[in-house]
Amino acid sequence: MKVQEQFDRLAETIRSYNPGANFEQIKAAFEYAREAHKEQKRKDGSPFITHPLAVAQIVAEELHLDSESIVAALLHDCIEDTPVTHEDIAKLFSPTIADLVEGVSKLTRVHYTSKAEEQMENLRKMLMAMAKDIRVILIKISDRLHNMRTMEYQSLEKQKQKSFETMEIYAPIAHRLGMQKMKWELEDLSLKYLDPVGYEEITEALNEKAAEYDGFMADIHDQIITRLKQAGIAARVYGRMKHPYSIYRKMYTQNKSLDDVFDLFAFRVIVDTVADCYNVLGIIHDLFKPLLGRFKDYIGTPKPNMYQSLHTTVMGQNGIPFEVQIRTKEMHEIAEYGIAAHWKYKQGISGESNEQSYEWVRKLLENQEGADAEDFIHSLKVDMFADEVFVFTPQGDVSNLPTGATPIDFAYNIHSAIGNSMVAAKVNGRIVQFDYRLQNGDVVEIITSKSAHGPSRDWMKIARSSEARSKIRQWFKREKRDENIVNGRASFDSELKHCGIAMKELLSDDNLPGILKKLSYSSLDDMYAAIGYGGITSQKILGRLREDIQRINHQHQIERQATVPVEGNPDQTRPAVPVRSKGEQGIVVEGLSNCLVKFSKCCTPVPGDDIVGFITRGYGVSVHRSDCPNAAPERRRPEEAGRWIKVSWGTNTKESYRTILSVFGKDRINLILDISTVLSSTKTHVAGLNARSTADGFAEITVEADVTGSEHLRTVMKKLEQVSGVMRVTRPAG
Ligand code: MN
């Protein structure tokens, strides 16, 4: 056929179902594509434009799609095969059409090789997700159908590869979209190239049977027509052979010969109303003997892909079984064209946006919730509207990640070793930040290095998948073990000191095995490592060891109280061991001997201050200054009244106590230097110093200092007040 004739035929087809189509634009698209492809030829030697024309013909004739779809079908290979860009098409036609063409091109770029079933499912899902506009998929399937129809001109290798793809990807998608007619044709064409011998056998046998049973088919057809006329039911009746692939699959999966395959013949009765469907069913069952268990009511319970029909298998007079499908015209349209049939019903309403049409698909899917889980509703819903993103490895494998996933998630999804040695990431060939949000169809490449430092703690916040986060945590746990042990040990040691117990006492050879058992660690290093990477805190561990700590403290007390006779004077005794002052930190707690003491951080009391104690849960007595707001009588909770107790400074105070001072003054150069000088001249050890300038020219300086007691502290404060610019020196509390 000449190119012009082919186009005229297309226009004719469109006019037959959509007289209001934008013929001017369709013609322009044809001419534009013809020009763009003018240097190209198809494998059979014909001008390339015959292919887009044929695809547009399928889109029109088989799917009855709208003008935009026809135009996009005509232009569908322009972006991929010619210098034409998205921008060009957007300008000359419309942005929507440009998006449709680009969508089809994107799907064209996806390549498939033989993969595991799981990968296939991902690929199918990804195509659906990438398509965004359902028309992209419909045009792509039409494109594939035409390629399959003309596959004989391709190399053997290409035939096999394309047929495999079609069988594994496109036919299932056509099925999910309810497009039976296209699905069958795609399957039969694929089978022809995938198993030429099997295909040949079946088609030959079917042709033989068709000839053999030609009279049988005509006879059945007439019987049905006659009875329906008598009953006054208007109907169209078709008889046909089942299509080769459905027979092929039955033969192979059920290991049957062609003669064993049950129903080779099928009749279809198309009527006007649902009521007639059931009337016809009654008539058929009256005419022929129904086979038990072969009746299916897909009108009452539609298939997930929207298919509706009554199915029954009956026995002809000569003992040959055949299937009868009964449905209305609308049901038939949907059975043949699936989602495209619905699309068709929606078109022609002017001003309707894609979103609305899309909304319609979404609603349809939601309405079908609870239908057969395995099938398309579920997957289409998940894929098109939900929380997954599909991206490629440079090798073309598909990774399925949560929406919002980053290159970090991708890397750890491939393998934790890839994630741990990642130094950079590329998306579609360009370097991206680690927090880049991956898009459907992105090709992601992770650049690794042997000298990579491993993940950073920030990655835990950036990663979207729990898989990546847990792998990063694992890494810190394992790789930084030495560091974790050192940090964990230091933390444990300092926490233990608050209890007034030395590490070697608690963890003596006698105690250690019992303690490790209690904490379920196999070694001390394991315990330190756990503290170090944040799996558990030192406080928590000490909480679990409270009994051991109390026992040791009790032991200390007994040791202190034990006395021995003073030599040479048997009437007198002296303590067996010197009184320890360190444990009490210089504090006498009324009514309690030898309990744990800590100084509250809010007011940092020093010897000489008026103080009060509070019995905490688990960590002994916490000592506050009497003037600390946290210890103020009006702030004490009534139910805790019994826990506030009198404490006082004993004689055995420590060498120094840490406290906090706050200095406020006019900011100036060398203010900090002068403050430091005062501190060192008063022999005050500074543990920390933090200065902050305020916007209005003042400075606030917090000093953490070690002092012997309140007298020392008063001296320091007085001297600080004399520093030029200093306006106020206070002890923060509360
Ligand atoms: Mn094409």
XYZ file of C-alpha atoms and ligand atoms in Angstrom, residues 37 42 48 51-52 55 73 76-78 80-81 104 108 139-140 142-144 146-147, ligand 1:
22
model
C 11.933 9.662 9.208
C 12.166 -0.597 7.507
C 9.872 3.970 7.815
C 5.403 1.824 10.798
C 4.049 4.853 12.723
C 0.697 1.836 14.855
C 1.249 7.236 17.738
C 6.061 7.845 18.599
C 9.512 7.087 17.148
C 10.519 10.707 16.466
C 13.982 8.095 19.833
C 15.133 7.817 16.211
C 6.614 5.800 24.731
C 11.358 1.777 24.264
C 0.371 3.187 22.276
C 3.396 1.150 23.318
C 0.147 -1.093 19.676
C 3.741 -0.370 18.641
C 4.800 -3.782 19.884
C 2.909 -3.990 14.795
C 6.537 -4.955 15.365
Mn 7.895 1.939 16.954
